[in-house]
XYZ file of C-alpha atoms in Angstrom:
133
model
C 0.130 15.524 -0.446
C -0.246 16.002 -4.193
C 2.527 15.081 -6.574
C 3.686 18.249 -8.317
C 6.529 17.053 -10.540
C 6.518 16.126 -14.219
C 8.425 12.877 -13.683
C 7.054 10.638 -10.935
C 10.567 9.469 -10.043
C 11.449 13.058 -9.054
C 8.852 13.229 -6.266
C 10.333 13.345 -2.770
C 8.249 11.107 -0.525
C 7.632 11.991 3.115
C 9.117 9.725 5.771
C 7.163 7.715 8.331
C 8.474 5.938 11.410
C 7.609 2.259 11.777
C 8.276 -0.636 14.107
C 7.839 -4.351 13.411
C 8.281 -6.527 16.511
C 9.904 -9.962 16.206
C 6.619 -11.759 16.894
C 4.889 -9.869 14.078
C 7.703 -10.554 11.610
C 7.622 -14.252 12.563
C 3.850 -14.448 12.014
C 4.120 -12.769 8.611
C 6.940 -15.108 7.532
C 4.906 -18.116 8.673
C 1.821 -16.909 6.808
C 3.803 -16.454 3.595
C 5.485 -19.852 3.951
C 2.083 -21.504 4.453
C 0.600 -19.753 1.426
C -1.712 -17.531 3.451
C -2.393 -13.905 2.591
C -0.973 -10.865 4.316
C -3.606 -8.126 4.467
C -2.355 -4.601 5.097
C -4.770 -2.198 6.769
C -3.931 1.279 5.553
C -1.203 2.739 3.396
C 1.234 3.176 6.283
C 1.032 -0.577 6.891
C 1.752 -1.233 3.221
C 4.778 1.054 3.247
C 5.987 -0.505 6.497
C 5.720 -4.109 5.332
C 7.240 -3.457 1.930
C 10.091 -1.451 3.486
C 10.941 -4.331 5.810
C 10.850 -6.932 3.037
C 14.229 -8.542 2.467
C 13.084 -11.133 -0.060
C 9.774 -12.276 -1.526
C 7.743 -13.318 1.503
C 10.534 -12.646 3.976
C 10.424 -9.778 6.415
C 12.698 -8.628 9.206
C 11.810 -7.389 12.660
C 13.042 -3.819 12.680
C 12.183 -0.224 13.271
C 13.169 2.929 11.534
C 12.053 5.468 8.994
C 10.757 4.711 5.537
C 10.466 7.040 2.597
C 9.460 4.296 0.152
C 7.389 5.700 -2.707
C 5.173 3.005 -4.200
C 3.710 3.813 -7.597
C 2.682 1.787 -10.682
C 5.410 -0.623 -11.676
C 6.347 -1.511 -8.106
C 6.551 -5.266 -7.452
C 4.970 -6.105 -4.092
C 6.935 -8.547 -1.946
C 4.771 -9.019 1.151
C 1.285 -7.545 0.824
C -1.437 -9.707 -0.778
C -4.522 -7.623 0.020
C -5.221 -4.077 1.169
C -7.932 -2.319 3.140
C -7.703 1.410 2.530
C -9.744 4.568 2.128
C -10.610 6.276 -1.120
C -7.793 8.772 -1.576
C -7.637 12.161 -3.230
C -6.659 12.503 -6.911
C -3.002 13.182 -7.753
C -1.906 11.982 -4.317
C 0.872 9.522 -3.582
C -1.737 7.337 -1.890
C -3.850 6.881 -5.014
C -0.638 6.030 -6.864
C 0.080 3.361 -4.252
C -3.428 1.936 -4.731
C -2.912 1.973 -8.513
C 0.386 0.139 -8.082
C -1.426 -2.595 -6.179
C -4.727 -2.831 -8.059
C -3.789 -1.609 -11.520
C -4.612 1.750 -13.030
C -7.765 0.720 -14.924
C -9.277 -1.117 -11.959
C -8.526 1.852 -9.706
C -10.126 4.316 -12.137
C -13.239 2.117 -12.412
C -13.498 1.763 -8.629
C -13.156 5.501 -8.128
C -15.732 6.229 -10.834
C -18.176 3.933 -9.041
C -17.336 5.610 -5.728
C -18.137 9.036 -7.180
C -21.382 7.792 -8.771
C -22.478 6.147 -5.505
C -21.517 9.184 -3.378
C -18.861 7.377 -1.359
C -16.888 9.529 1.029
C -13.224 10.101 0.327
C -10.091 10.626 2.408
C -9.279 9.764 6.008
C -12.760 9.458 7.504
C -14.517 8.249 4.386
C -15.450 4.875 3.000
C -12.928 2.083 2.625
C -12.345 -0.723 0.163
C -10.762 -4.166 0.156
C -8.435 -4.843 -2.757
C -7.108 -8.342 -3.334
C -4.012 -8.986 -5.408
C -4.442 -9.956 -9.026
C -1.864 -12.729 -8.719
């Protein structure tokens, strides 16, 4: 849904339920310890993994609700790459993408998407974004 507040910090983010089984948490911890990337598929996966992060590269098996709002300035703890759709302007999802990829890169990617007639939103085209670190 669009952000309709003047100050981004005032936006109330919707909640999503998530569940991370022990085996999944163990695999993610192992990947981080071995220097391998964690690729999140979709924004719900990003919110889930970052909500369960207890330290850089550490994640707990848990379930619950998250209302984490990720926007530029957020420091990612778990996710190293993202596969996601092209999201609508002024949405929390495009802010999440901008937090991960950087505002300028995101604007350039979206400009290219418009010029090349990519499809946006849930059933549109997708992109892979790798961390800048």
